[in-house]
Short mmCIF file of C-alpha atoms and ligand atoms in Angstrom, two decimals:
data_model
loop_
_atom_site.label_atom_id
_atom_site.label_comp_id
_atom_site.label_asym_id
_atom_site.label_seq_id
_atom_site.Cartn_x
_atom_site.Cartn_y
_atom_site.Cartn_z
CA MET V 2 -14.03 30.70 -12.46
CA THR V 3 -16.58 33.61 -11.01
CA SER V 4 -18.49 32.95 -7.75
CA ALA V 5 -21.31 32.97 -10.10
CA THR V 6 -20.57 29.69 -12.25
CA LYS V 7 -19.29 27.78 -9.71
CA PRO V 8 -20.68 24.84 -9.02
CA PRO V 9 -22.26 23.87 -5.88
CA PRO V 10 -20.17 22.14 -3.14
CA ALA V 11 -20.96 18.73 -3.27
CA ARG V 12 -23.08 17.17 -0.48
CA ARG V 13 -21.91 15.48 2.89
CA PHE V 14 -22.65 12.70 4.25
CA ASP V 15 -20.42 12.93 7.44
CA HIS V 16 -20.70 10.22 10.69
CA ASP V 17 -18.02 11.16 13.37
CA ARG V 18 -19.32 7.98 15.53
CA LEU V 19 -19.73 4.09 15.55
CA LEU V 20 -22.58 2.41 17.44
CA ILE V 21 -21.18 0.08 20.07
CA GLY V 22 -23.35 -1.30 22.78
CA GLY V 23 -26.12 1.05 22.14
CA LYS V 24 -24.35 4.03 22.15
CA TRP V 25 -22.87 6.51 19.68
CA VAL V 26 -18.72 6.56 20.33
CA GLU V 27 -15.84 8.12 18.62
CA ALA V 28 -13.44 5.51 17.42
CA THR V 29 -10.33 6.35 19.64
CA GLY V 30 -8.53 9.15 19.27
CA GLY V 31 -11.69 10.39 17.40
CA ARG V 32 -10.00 9.67 14.50
CA THR V 33 -11.60 9.78 10.69
CA TYR V 34 -10.89 9.37 7.82
CA ASP V 35 -12.69 11.40 4.29
CA VAL V 36 -14.72 9.35 1.53
CA PRO V 37 -14.47 10.50 -1.88
CA ASN V 38 -17.12 10.87 -4.88
CA PRO V 39 -15.03 8.63 -7.12
CA ALA V 40 -16.97 10.45 -10.08
CA THR V 41 -15.57 13.99 -9.09
CA GLU V 42 -12.74 13.54 -6.66
CA GLU V 43 -14.41 15.33 -3.94
CA ILE V 44 -14.70 14.63 -0.75
CA VAL V 45 -18.21 13.75 0.04
CA GLY V 46 -18.19 12.77 4.04
CA ARG V 47 -15.88 11.64 6.51
CA ALA V 48 -15.96 7.94 9.05
CA PRO V 49 -14.61 6.62 12.12
CA ASP V 50 -11.11 5.12 11.96
CA ALA V 51 -11.74 2.36 14.34
CA SER V 52 -8.84 0.47 16.33
CA ARG V 53 -8.40 -3.03 17.18
CA GLU V 54 -9.65 -1.84 20.57
CA ASP V 55 -12.73 -0.23 18.79
CA MET V 56 -13.07 -3.34 17.41
CA GLN V 57 -12.68 -5.59 21.04
CA ARG V 58 -15.38 -3.71 22.57
CA ALA V 59 -17.94 -3.78 20.19
CA ILE V 60 -17.11 -7.91 19.84
CA ALA V 61 -17.54 -7.78 23.64
CA ALA V 62 -21.10 -5.64 23.36
CA ALA V 63 -21.92 -8.39 20.84
CA ARG V 64 -21.40 -11.20 22.92
CA LYS V 65 -23.28 -9.43 25.85
CA ALA V 66 -25.95 -9.22 24.30
CA PHE V 67 -26.30 -12.59 23.03
CA GLU V 68 -25.46 -14.01 25.94
CA ASP V 69 -27.92 -11.57 27.60
CA GLY V 70 -30.28 -13.55 25.60
CA ALA V 71 -33.85 -10.68 24.85
CA TRP V 72 -32.87 -11.12 21.64
CA ARG V 73 -31.73 -14.29 21.28
CA ARG V 74 -35.25 -15.63 22.96
CA SER V 75 -36.94 -12.76 20.82
CA THR V 76 -40.24 -14.12 19.25
CA PRO V 77 -40.53 -14.78 15.01
CA ARG V 78 -43.03 -11.86 15.63
CA ASP V 79 -40.69 -9.43 17.18
CA ARG V 80 -38.15 -10.17 14.49
CA ALA V 81 -40.77 -9.64 11.77
CA ARG V 82 -41.75 -6.74 13.52
CA VAL V 83 -37.82 -5.62 13.38
CA LEU V 84 -37.23 -5.91 9.64
CA HIS V 85 -40.56 -4.59 8.24
CA ALA V 86 -39.60 -1.38 10.40
CA ILE V 87 -36.04 -1.24 8.98
CA ALA V 88 -38.25 -1.97 5.26
CA ASP V 89 -40.22 0.56 5.73
CA ALA V 90 -37.61 3.29 7.07
CA LEU V 91 -35.77 2.55 3.76
CA GLU V 92 -38.58 2.75 1.75
CA ALA V 93 -39.58 6.31 3.71
CA ARG V 94 -35.86 7.76 3.24
CA LYS V 95 -35.48 6.03 0.05
CA GLU V 96 -34.42 9.23 -2.24
CA GLU V 97 -31.39 10.30 0.98
CA MET V 98 -30.58 5.98 0.09
CA ARG V 99 -30.51 7.06 -3.56
CA ALA V 100 -27.73 9.81 -3.16
CA ILE V 101 -25.48 8.52 -0.98
CA LEU V 102 -24.51 4.98 -3.17
CA ILE V 103 -24.31 7.46 -5.97
CA ALA V 104 -22.10 9.99 -4.41
CA GLU V 105 -19.98 7.02 -2.28
CA ALA V 106 -20.48 3.73 -4.26
CA GLY V 107 -20.48 5.56 -8.04
CA ALA V 108 -23.68 3.93 -8.41
CA CYS V 109 -26.23 4.70 -11.97
CA TRP V 110 -29.40 4.96 -12.29
CA VAL V 111 -29.48 2.23 -14.58
CA SER V 112 -27.93 -0.04 -11.02
CA HIS V 113 -30.92 1.37 -8.83
CA ASP V 114 -33.18 -1.65 -8.77
CA THR V 115 -29.94 -3.32 -7.65
CA GLN V 116 -28.83 -0.94 -5.26
CA VAL V 117 -31.77 0.74 -3.89
CA GLU V 118 -35.04 -1.51 -4.27
CA TRP V 119 -33.59 -5.25 -3.56
CA PRO V 120 -32.04 -4.02 -0.30
CA ILE V 121 -35.57 -2.98 0.92
CA ARG V 122 -36.86 -6.46 -0.78
CA HIS V 123 -34.45 -8.47 1.19
CA PHE V 124 -35.33 -7.05 4.28
CA ARG V 125 -39.11 -7.87 3.83
CA THR V 126 -38.45 -11.20 2.78
CA TYR V 127 -36.29 -11.58 5.75
CA ALA V 128 -39.71 -10.32 7.76
CA ASP V 129 -41.76 -13.35 6.19
CA LEU V 130 -38.81 -16.06 7.01
CA ALA V 131 -38.95 -15.02 9.73
CA ILE V 132 -42.23 -16.24 10.96
CA GLN V 133 -42.60 -19.18 8.03
CA PHE V 134 -39.23 -20.44 9.21
CA PRO V 135 -39.18 -24.27 10.67
CA PHE V 136 -37.73 -23.15 13.74
CA GLU V 137 -38.97 -26.04 15.45
CA GLN V 138 -39.62 -29.01 13.32
CA MET V 139 -41.27 -32.23 15.18
CA LEU V 140 -39.98 -35.98 13.69
CA PRO V 141 -41.30 -38.94 13.72
CA ALA V 142 -40.07 -41.36 16.08
CA PRO V 143 -40.47 -44.76 16.55
CA PRO V 144 -41.24 -46.60 20.03
CA ILE V 145 -38.48 -47.77 21.24
CA GLN V 146 -38.10 -51.93 22.60
CA SER V 147 -36.24 -52.77 25.47
CA PRO V 148 -36.29 -55.55 28.04
CA MET V 149 -37.69 -52.60 30.02
CA GLY V 150 -40.73 -52.14 28.18
CA THR V 151 -41.96 -49.94 25.60
CA TRP V 152 -41.81 -46.03 25.49
CA LEU V 153 -42.06 -43.43 23.03
CA ASN V 154 -39.85 -40.85 22.04
CA THR V 155 -40.69 -37.24 21.09
CA SER V 156 -37.90 -36.01 19.07
CA MET V 157 -37.47 -32.06 17.53
CA VAL V 158 -35.10 -30.55 15.31
CA HIS V 159 -34.15 -27.12 16.68
CA SER V 160 -32.62 -24.45 14.49
CA ALA V 161 -30.78 -22.58 17.22
CA PRO V 162 -28.92 -18.92 16.24
CA VAL V 163 -25.23 -19.27 15.18
CA GLY V 164 -24.48 -16.40 18.15
CA VAL V 165 -22.02 -13.43 17.38
CA CYS V 166 -21.39 -12.93 14.04
CA GLY V 167 -18.77 -10.86 12.13
CA LEU V 168 -20.43 -9.50 9.33
CA ILE V 169 -18.27 -8.16 6.29
CA PRO V 170 -20.35 -6.65 3.73
CA THR V 171 -18.88 -5.12 0.11
CA TRP V 172 -18.97 -1.92 -1.56
CA ASN V 173 -20.07 -2.73 -5.47
CA PHE V 174 -23.52 -2.97 -4.26
CA PRO V 175 -22.97 -2.11 -0.73
CA LEU V 176 -26.81 -2.20 0.54
CA PHE V 177 -27.45 -5.17 -1.14
CA VAL V 178 -24.99 -7.61 0.17
CA LEU V 179 -25.38 -5.75 3.75
CA ALA V 180 -29.07 -6.77 3.67
CA GLN V 181 -28.36 -10.65 2.13
CA LYS V 182 -26.47 -10.34 5.88
CA LEU V 183 -28.28 -8.35 8.10
CA GLY V 184 -31.71 -9.82 6.93
CA PRO V 185 -31.41 -13.72 8.19
CA ALA V 186 -28.62 -12.98 10.74
CA LEU V 187 -31.55 -10.67 12.51
CA ALA V 188 -34.12 -13.00 11.88
CA THR V 189 -32.48 -16.48 13.36
CA GLY V 190 -31.81 -14.10 16.75
CA ASN V 191 -27.96 -13.97 16.41
CA THR V 192 -25.90 -10.46 17.67
CA MET V 193 -23.34 -9.02 15.52
CA VAL V 194 -20.52 -6.77 14.59
CA VAL V 195 -20.65 -4.86 10.57
CA LYS V 196 -17.38 -4.17 9.45
CA PRO V 197 -18.10 -2.03 6.57
CA SER V 198 -15.82 -2.13 3.26
CA PRO V 199 -12.98 1.07 3.84
CA TYR V 200 -14.48 1.84 0.39
CA GLY V 201 -18.01 1.80 1.69
CA PRO V 202 -18.54 3.76 5.62
CA LEU V 203 -21.06 6.21 4.86
CA ILE V 204 -23.58 4.01 3.20
CA ASN V 205 -23.72 1.93 6.16
CA LEU V 206 -23.55 3.89 8.70
CA TRP V 207 -26.36 5.90 7.20
CA VAL V 208 -28.18 2.67 7.67
CA ALA V 209 -26.72 2.14 11.35
CA LYS V 210 -28.11 5.17 12.29
CA LEU V 211 -31.84 4.67 11.12
CA ILE V 212 -31.69 0.89 12.09
CA ASP V 213 -31.16 2.50 15.73
CA GLU V 214 -33.34 5.06 15.14
CA VAL V 215 -36.82 2.30 14.13
CA ALA V 216 -36.16 -0.71 15.04
CA ASP V 217 -35.92 -0.93 19.02
CA LEU V 218 -33.20 -3.58 19.30
CA PRO V 219 -31.32 -4.44 22.87
CA PRO V 220 -28.21 -2.94 22.97
CA GLY V 221 -25.48 -4.52 21.44
CA VAL V 222 -27.85 -6.75 18.54
CA ILE V 223 -25.47 -4.99 15.74
CA ASN V 224 -22.99 -3.14 16.22
CA TRP V 225 -21.26 -1.03 13.93
CA VAL V 226 -17.22 -0.17 13.02
CA THR V 227 -15.94 1.38 10.02
CA GLY V 228 -12.04 2.20 9.63
CA GLN V 229 -9.68 1.73 6.89
CA GLY V 230 -7.00 -0.15 8.96
CA ALA V 231 -6.69 -3.95 7.95
CA GLU V 232 -6.62 -4.92 11.87
CA ILE V 233 -10.08 -4.51 12.72
CA SER V 234 -11.18 -6.77 10.06
CA GLU V 235 -8.27 -9.31 11.60
CA GLU V 236 -9.46 -8.99 15.01
CA LEU V 237 -13.10 -9.58 13.94
CA VAL V 238 -12.42 -12.62 12.05
CA SER V 239 -9.99 -14.29 14.66
CA ASN V 240 -11.89 -13.17 18.12
CA PRO V 241 -12.62 -16.29 20.20
CA SER V 242 -16.05 -14.61 20.62
CA ILE V 243 -16.66 -14.85 17.12
CA ASP V 244 -18.63 -17.85 16.18
CA LYS V 245 -19.21 -17.15 12.92
CA VAL V 246 -18.10 -14.93 9.82
CA SER V 247 -19.92 -13.87 7.26
CA PHE V 248 -17.66 -12.50 4.03
CA THR V 249 -18.19 -10.95 0.68
CA GLY V 250 -14.97 -9.73 -1.06
CA SER V 251 -11.74 -11.45 -2.46
CA ILE V 252 -10.60 -14.68 -2.49
CA VAL V 253 -6.72 -13.67 -0.84
CA VAL V 254 -9.18 -11.79 2.06
CA GLY V 255 -11.58 -15.00 1.98
CA ARG V 256 -8.93 -17.31 2.61
CA ARG V 257 -7.19 -15.54 4.69
CA ILE V 258 -10.52 -15.55 7.00
CA LEU V 259 -10.37 -19.81 6.61
CA ALA V 260 -7.12 -20.09 7.89
CA ALA V 261 -8.31 -17.34 10.82
CA ALA V 262 -11.69 -19.50 11.53
CA ALA V 263 -9.10 -22.93 11.18
CA ASP V 264 -8.32 -22.79 15.77
CA ARG V 265 -11.62 -22.71 17.00
CA LEU V 266 -13.67 -23.98 14.18
CA ARG V 267 -15.50 -20.77 13.32
CA ARG V 268 -18.13 -21.08 10.88
CA VAL V 269 -17.65 -19.20 8.12
CA HIS V 270 -19.51 -18.14 5.18
CA LEU V 271 -17.53 -16.41 2.15
CA GLU V 272 -18.42 -15.18 -1.40
CA LEU V 273 -16.28 -14.48 -3.29
CA GLY V 274 -15.12 -13.71 -6.67
CA GLY V 275 -16.16 -14.91 -10.47
CA LYS V 276 -15.19 -15.33 -13.86
CA SER V 277 -18.17 -15.92 -15.03
CA ALA V 278 -18.72 -17.12 -18.54
CA HIS V 279 -21.48 -15.50 -20.77
CA ILE V 280 -22.23 -18.73 -23.96
CA LEU V 281 -24.11 -17.37 -26.67
CA LEU V 282 -26.09 -20.15 -28.52
CA ASP V 283 -26.51 -18.62 -31.86
CA GLY V 284 -27.21 -15.96 -33.91
CA ASP V 285 -30.64 -15.32 -34.18
CA ASN V 286 -31.27 -12.04 -32.55
CA LEU V 287 -27.63 -10.38 -32.66
CA ASP V 288 -28.51 -6.91 -32.15
CA MET V 289 -30.68 -7.41 -28.91
CA ALA V 290 -27.65 -10.09 -27.82
CA ALA V 291 -24.76 -7.51 -28.42
CA PRO V 292 -25.93 -4.75 -25.09
CA SER V 293 -26.55 -7.90 -23.11
CA LEU V 294 -23.19 -10.06 -23.45
CA ALA V 295 -20.61 -6.18 -23.54
CA ALA V 296 -23.04 -5.19 -20.36
CA PRO V 297 -19.72 -6.19 -17.91
CA THR V 298 -18.38 -3.39 -19.90
CA PHE V 299 -20.60 -0.47 -18.46
CA PHE V 300 -22.94 -2.09 -16.44
CA HIS V 301 -20.97 -0.91 -12.74
CA SER V 302 -18.05 0.41 -14.83
CA GLY V 303 -17.77 -4.09 -14.82
CA GLN V 304 -17.42 -3.90 -10.69
CA GLY V 305 -19.86 -6.96 -10.29
CA CYS V 306 -19.03 -10.12 -9.05
CA ALA V 307 -21.32 -12.31 -11.35
CA MET V 308 -20.91 -10.33 -14.53
CA GLY V 309 -19.77 -12.55 -17.89
CA THR V 310 -16.81 -11.39 -18.68
CA ARG V 311 -15.85 -14.39 -20.01
CA VAL V 312 -17.98 -14.23 -23.64
CA LEU V 313 -18.09 -17.50 -25.87
CA VAL V 314 -20.01 -17.62 -29.62
CA PRO V 315 -19.77 -19.75 -31.80
CA ARG V 316 -17.13 -19.23 -34.41
CA ALA V 317 -18.70 -18.58 -36.96
CA LEU V 318 -20.36 -15.63 -35.43
CA ALA V 319 -17.86 -14.17 -33.51
CA ASP V 320 -17.19 -11.25 -35.57
CA LYS V 321 -20.07 -9.90 -36.42
CA ALA V 322 -20.64 -10.61 -32.30
CA VAL V 323 -17.56 -8.16 -31.87
CA GLU V 324 -18.65 -6.03 -34.10
CA LYS V 325 -21.98 -5.60 -32.49
CA MET V 326 -20.45 -5.52 -29.76
CA VAL V 327 -18.08 -2.45 -30.18
CA GLY V 328 -20.88 -1.06 -32.04
CA PHE V 329 -22.96 -0.01 -29.15
CA VAL V 330 -20.57 0.54 -26.30
CA GLY V 331 -18.60 2.96 -28.97
CA ASN V 332 -22.41 4.44 -29.20
CA ARG V 333 -22.45 7.56 -26.37
CA ASP V 334 -25.91 8.76 -26.83
CA ILE V 335 -26.25 5.56 -25.31
CA VAL V 336 -23.63 4.20 -23.35
CA LYS V 337 -23.06 7.91 -22.04
CA ILE V 338 -20.10 8.06 -19.65
CA GLY V 339 -19.96 10.73 -16.54
CA ASP V 340 -21.45 11.37 -13.49
CA PRO V 341 -23.95 9.19 -12.27
CA ALA V 342 -26.23 11.72 -10.71
CA ASP V 343 -26.39 12.52 -13.79
CA PRO V 344 -30.19 9.98 -14.45
CA SER V 345 -29.18 9.89 -17.66
CA VAL V 346 -25.68 8.56 -17.49
CA LEU V 347 -25.22 4.45 -17.64
CA MET V 348 -21.53 3.84 -16.89
CA GLY V 349 -19.92 5.91 -14.31
CA PRO V 350 -16.07 5.52 -12.73
CA VAL V 351 -14.38 2.86 -11.14
CA VAL V 352 -14.28 2.91 -7.03
CA ARG V 353 -10.72 4.08 -6.57
CA GLU V 354 -7.57 5.57 -8.35
CA GLU V 355 -6.16 2.61 -7.26
CA ARG V 356 -8.58 -0.01 -8.47
CA ARG V 357 -8.29 1.30 -11.80
CA ARG V 358 -4.88 1.59 -12.24
CA ALA V 359 -4.76 -2.62 -11.30
CA ILE V 360 -7.38 -2.71 -13.97
CA GLU V 361 -5.14 -0.73 -16.70
CA ALA V 362 -2.58 -3.72 -15.74
CA TYR V 363 -4.30 -6.13 -16.86
CA ILE V 364 -5.39 -3.92 -19.82
CA GLU V 365 -2.27 -4.22 -20.63
CA SER V 366 -1.01 -7.67 -20.40
CA GLY V 367 -3.95 -8.64 -22.02
CA ILE V 368 -2.58 -7.00 -25.04
CA LYS V 369 1.39 -7.61 -24.27
CA GLU V 370 -0.32 -11.37 -24.40
CA GLY V 371 -1.24 -11.29 -27.76
CA ALA V 372 -5.12 -10.54 -27.25
CA THR V 373 -6.50 -7.83 -30.06
CA LEU V 374 -7.77 -4.42 -28.60
CA ALA V 375 -11.40 -4.81 -30.46
CA THR V 376 -11.90 -1.26 -28.34
CA GLY V 377 -11.31 0.77 -25.20
CA GLY V 378 -8.35 0.53 -22.73
CA LYS V 379 -8.21 4.08 -21.85
CA ARG V 380 -9.44 6.46 -19.93
CA PRO V 381 -11.96 8.59 -21.71
CA ALA V 382 -11.01 11.69 -23.54
CA GLY V 383 -11.48 14.63 -22.00
CA VAL V 384 -12.20 13.93 -18.46
CA GLU V 385 -10.30 15.57 -15.84
CA LYS V 386 -11.60 13.87 -12.76
CA GLY V 387 -13.02 10.63 -11.37
CA TYR V 388 -11.57 7.62 -11.85
CA PHE V 389 -13.11 6.86 -15.41
CA LEU V 390 -12.21 4.26 -17.51
CA GLU V 391 -13.34 3.43 -21.74
CA PRO V 392 -15.55 0.38 -22.17
CA THR V 393 -12.84 -2.31 -23.26
CA ILE V 394 -13.88 -5.55 -25.14
CA PHE V 395 -10.52 -7.73 -26.00
CA ALA V 396 -11.47 -10.33 -29.13
CA ASP V 397 -9.57 -13.80 -29.78
CA VAL V 398 -8.77 -14.30 -26.69
CA ASP V 399 -7.24 -17.65 -25.51
CA ASN V 400 -8.89 -18.60 -22.44
CA ARG V 401 -5.79 -19.36 -20.76
CA LEU V 402 -4.61 -15.75 -20.93
CA LYS V 403 -4.62 -13.82 -17.76
CA ILE V 404 -7.10 -11.41 -18.61
CA ALA V 405 -10.00 -14.44 -18.85
CA GLN V 406 -8.83 -16.45 -15.87
CA GLU V 407 -8.42 -13.50 -13.30
CA GLU V 408 -11.00 -11.37 -12.37
CA ILE V 409 -10.33 -7.79 -12.93
CA PHE V 410 -13.04 -6.13 -11.44
CA GLY V 411 -13.54 -3.23 -14.45
CA PRO V 412 -15.08 -2.47 -17.37
CA VAL V 413 -13.45 -5.33 -19.44
CA VAL V 414 -14.80 -8.25 -21.33
CA THR V 415 -13.03 -11.05 -23.36
CA VAL V 416 -14.19 -12.67 -26.27
CA THR V 417 -13.75 -16.19 -27.27
CA ALA V 418 -15.21 -18.09 -30.66
CA TYR V 419 -15.61 -21.80 -29.53
CA ASP V 420 -16.56 -24.79 -32.70
CA ASP V 421 -19.14 -26.65 -30.12
CA LEU V 422 -21.19 -27.03 -27.31
CA ASP V 423 -18.94 -29.64 -25.37
CA GLN V 424 -15.68 -27.47 -26.34
CA ALA V 425 -18.40 -23.99 -25.02
CA ILE V 426 -19.13 -25.88 -22.05
CA ARG V 427 -15.26 -26.83 -21.04
CA ILE V 428 -14.24 -23.37 -21.96
CA ALA V 429 -16.58 -22.09 -19.55
CA ASN V 430 -15.47 -24.46 -16.52
CA ASP V 431 -11.89 -23.79 -17.24
CA SER V 432 -11.79 -22.20 -14.26
CA ASP V 433 -11.26 -21.94 -10.67
CA TYR V 434 -14.09 -19.65 -10.36
CA GLY V 435 -17.49 -20.68 -10.26
CA LEU V 436 -19.94 -18.32 -9.07
CA ALA V 437 -22.37 -17.41 -12.18
CA ALA V 438 -22.99 -18.27 -16.04
CA MET V 439 -24.93 -16.51 -18.51
CA ILE V 440 -27.10 -18.39 -21.86
CA THR V 441 -27.83 -16.48 -24.09
CA GLY V 442 -30.15 -17.96 -26.93
CA THR V 443 -33.43 -19.17 -28.85
CA ASP V 444 -33.60 -22.60 -27.67
CA GLN V 445 -34.62 -23.01 -24.06
CA VAL V 446 -34.37 -26.56 -23.65
CA LYS V 447 -30.63 -26.43 -25.06
CA ALA V 448 -29.82 -23.28 -23.03
CA VAL V 449 -31.06 -25.68 -19.40
CA GLU V 450 -29.13 -28.61 -20.65
CA VAL V 451 -25.81 -26.85 -21.10
CA ALA V 452 -26.78 -24.77 -17.92
CA ARG V 453 -26.81 -28.34 -15.77
CA GLN V 454 -22.94 -29.15 -17.13
CA LEU V 455 -22.05 -25.46 -16.24
CA ARG V 456 -19.72 -26.09 -12.84
CA THR V 457 -21.32 -22.55 -11.21
CA GLY V 458 -23.66 -21.56 -8.76
CA ASN V 459 -26.22 -19.05 -10.80
CA VAL V 460 -26.90 -19.91 -14.30
CA TRP V 461 -28.62 -16.94 -15.88
CA ILE V 462 -30.24 -17.92 -19.21
CA ASN V 463 -31.31 -14.74 -21.66
CA ALA V 464 -31.09 -12.65 -19.33
CA GLY V 465 -32.61 -14.08 -16.13
CA GLY V 466 -31.72 -12.73 -13.01
CA ASN V 467 -31.39 -13.08 -9.56
CA ILE V 468 -34.56 -13.44 -7.70
CA GLY V 469 -34.57 -13.21 -4.00
CA ASN V 470 -35.80 -15.89 -2.27
CA ALA V 471 -33.07 -18.25 -4.23
CA PRO V 472 -29.89 -19.37 -3.13
CA PHE V 473 -26.87 -17.09 -4.51
CA GLY V 474 -23.29 -18.54 -4.29
CA GLY V 475 -20.32 -20.31 -5.97
CA PHE V 476 -18.57 -23.47 -6.27
CA LYS V 477 -14.78 -23.77 -6.37
CA LEU V 478 -12.77 -20.94 -5.43
CA SER V 479 -16.17 -18.66 -5.60
CA GLY V 480 -16.59 -19.43 -1.81
CA ILE V 481 -18.49 -21.65 0.44
CA GLY V 482 -21.90 -21.55 1.27
CA ARG V 483 -25.87 -19.98 0.28
CA GLU V 484 -27.06 -16.42 0.94
CA GLY V 485 -30.69 -15.46 0.00
CA GLY V 486 -34.35 -16.69 1.15
CA VAL V 487 -34.38 -19.82 3.00
CA TRP V 488 -30.58 -20.94 2.12
CA GLY V 489 -29.21 -18.13 4.29
CA MET V 490 -31.87 -18.37 7.50
CA HIS V 491 -29.17 -21.81 7.19
CA GLU V 492 -26.06 -20.05 7.37
CA PHE V 493 -27.38 -18.49 10.45
CA THR V 494 -28.59 -20.96 12.37
CA GLU V 495 -26.60 -24.40 13.97
CA VAL V 496 -29.00 -27.68 13.85
CA GLN V 497 -30.00 -28.76 17.66
CA HIS V 498 -31.80 -32.17 17.97
CA ILE V 499 -33.75 -32.35 21.02
CA VAL V 500 -35.46 -36.12 22.10
CA TRP V 501 -37.13 -36.56 25.40
CA ARG V 502 -39.38 -40.13 26.56
CA SER V 503 -42.61 -39.77 26.82
P1 LIG U 6 -11.02 -7.35 -0.51
O1 LIG U 6 -11.12 -8.74 -0.24
O2 LIG U 6 -9.79 -6.40 -1.07
O3 LIG U 6 -11.43 -6.79 0.59
C1 LIG U 6 -12.88 -7.05 1.44
C2 LIG U 6 -12.34 -6.47 2.88
O4 LIG U 6 -11.83 -7.60 3.55
C3 LIG U 6 -12.74 -4.97 3.47
O5 LIG U 6 -13.12 -4.69 4.04
C4 LIG U 6 -11.13 -5.02 4.03
O6 LIG U 6 -10.82 -4.54 4.80
C5 LIG U 6 -11.53 -7.27 4.99
N1 LIG U 6 -10.34 -7.26 4.87
C6 LIG U 6 -8.75 -7.06 4.80
N2 LIG U 6 -8.13 -8.04 4.82
C7 LIG U 6 -8.63 -8.90 5.78
C8 LIG U 6 -8.41 -9.71 7.14
N3 LIG U 6 -6.98 -10.56 6.98
N4 LIG U 6 -9.22 -10.60 7.66
C9 LIG U 6 -10.26 -9.91 7.65
N5 LIG U 6 -10.74 -9.36 6.62
C10 LIG U 6 -10.49 -8.49 6.09
O7 LIG U 6 -12.84 -7.17 -1.77
P2 LIG U 6 -13.13 -5.62 -2.37
O8 LIG U 6 -11.69 -5.52 -3.75
O9 LIG U 6 -13.70 -5.05 -1.53
O10 LIG U 6 -13.69 -6.28 -3.08
C11 LIG U 6 -14.14 -6.97 -4.10
C12 LIG U 6 -14.04 -8.89 -3.95
O11 LIG U 6 -16.03 -9.04 -4.19
C13 LIG U 6 -14.03 -8.76 -5.93
O12 LIG U 6 -13.48 -10.44 -5.76
C14 LIG U 6 -15.34 -9.21 -5.70
O13 LIG U 6 -15.76 -10.52 -6.60
C15 LIG U 6 -16.11 -9.84 -4.09
N6 LIG U 6 -17.34 -9.39 -4.17
C16 LIG U 6 -18.01 -10.57 -4.27
C17 LIG U 6 -19.49 -10.87 -3.97
C18 LIG U 6 -20.38 -12.19 -4.65
O14 LIG U 6 -22.06 -11.90 -3.80
N7 LIG U 6 -19.64 -13.63 -4.23
C19 LIG U 6 -20.55 -10.16 -3.96
C20 LIG U 6 -19.38 -8.80 -4.68
C21 LIG U 6 -17.87 -8.81 -4.43
#
């Protein structure tokens, strides 16, 4: 290739320092690690690779900031001002944010409402909640009578900050998830250490810098520690100075966090995985339904916790539904696969080669266990760089198969036929997970009746999606607790009853 035809070098988003106690410091030994763009495999930045000692320093700084009390005692207005300042700065630097999310998370433009706009809305919601949340509520208190006389009690419920929080957001929708933790943790007066996923340090450190520039927080209120090793996470979830952990990730790690919390009865909030059913009620508009039923095979390459990856269809419609879904995802004019930097691309890569291999192993197991591979299952032909996979649909899937029971976290959907709605509900609920479910159909009353019988934290009917002030979280192994709106505020507060005699 001549220099005239060489593509320009990838834009870099390097960070060499962690934020601990209000100071930007190198990780022990100045260690950093490289972060690839999953679409091109080019290095797009480096991030500090922290040690256990770095994490201990960050936790100590957060503890000091909490005990010093400046933030804990700040007024709701002060907190709202900080949260609005963060939202304003994100809004002003949206294009920079977009560029990092494309390069680091492989975020196609079609996902940018969730990736780029929602984090800003979340910070504004928590700014409003900082003011509206009932931090102090008076309770009616009847007069007390005793042989000594009669007196009045005054009774108040005070919502106090939990204390020092360990926040562990994830990489797939990194800012969306971060804002759902950081927003309420700040709005309720906590101090914290943020430990991003090893796959997503660059966008986190970019936000850390932005907040440091605009928010005017006391030192140590938010500390940011990035790194590849498990020991920094283990320290964060087991250090006696940590009062609460808010984690988004897998069940395996969720269990470890719960176990580590046991000795100090640490507060734990877990947003874990999902294996959500998408129930098609009728065939009134299969052409409209097909893209939505097939969406997890292309939208963010199926890397979402609440995607309808188990499609349940009436038996009489099963063949037709699969045909329409396969037809839609096979149309490369619409489902264009490529570098998310191109706004016309609908499907990008998965985040890492190790993730691609794990997804391929699931595809292999589906074939071996007898499911029909209706489309996909391979790496796209002619694509040499990037961790791409084809949209993949399995038909005739028994719900007990591994591909229908385990979370694949890749562009794979299973289709299972049902005979009547009771059976559809049984199949939908036959899962260890309980994060979300989707229902598509013309009869909204029936859809809501079905929704009530599903054992999931969220049900989205006819592509109704998540909204900012609503609770989000799971039943069963999908987690403990809820984030979003006032539910997120409750997660970061302790209830204190104060009563006095007047
Ligand atoms: P993961 O559980 O493998 O890793 C998550 C984080 O845990 C990383 O930051 C890692 O460093 C840290 N970690 C590793 N060992 C630890 C330990 N012993 N103690 C504490 N932390 C430790 O998850 P992942 O692969 O990054 O994310 C994918 C998972 O996240 C999927 O299961 C997905 O469904 C889930 N997810 C859930 C939601 C939700 O809101 N429910 C949203 C997005 C992703």
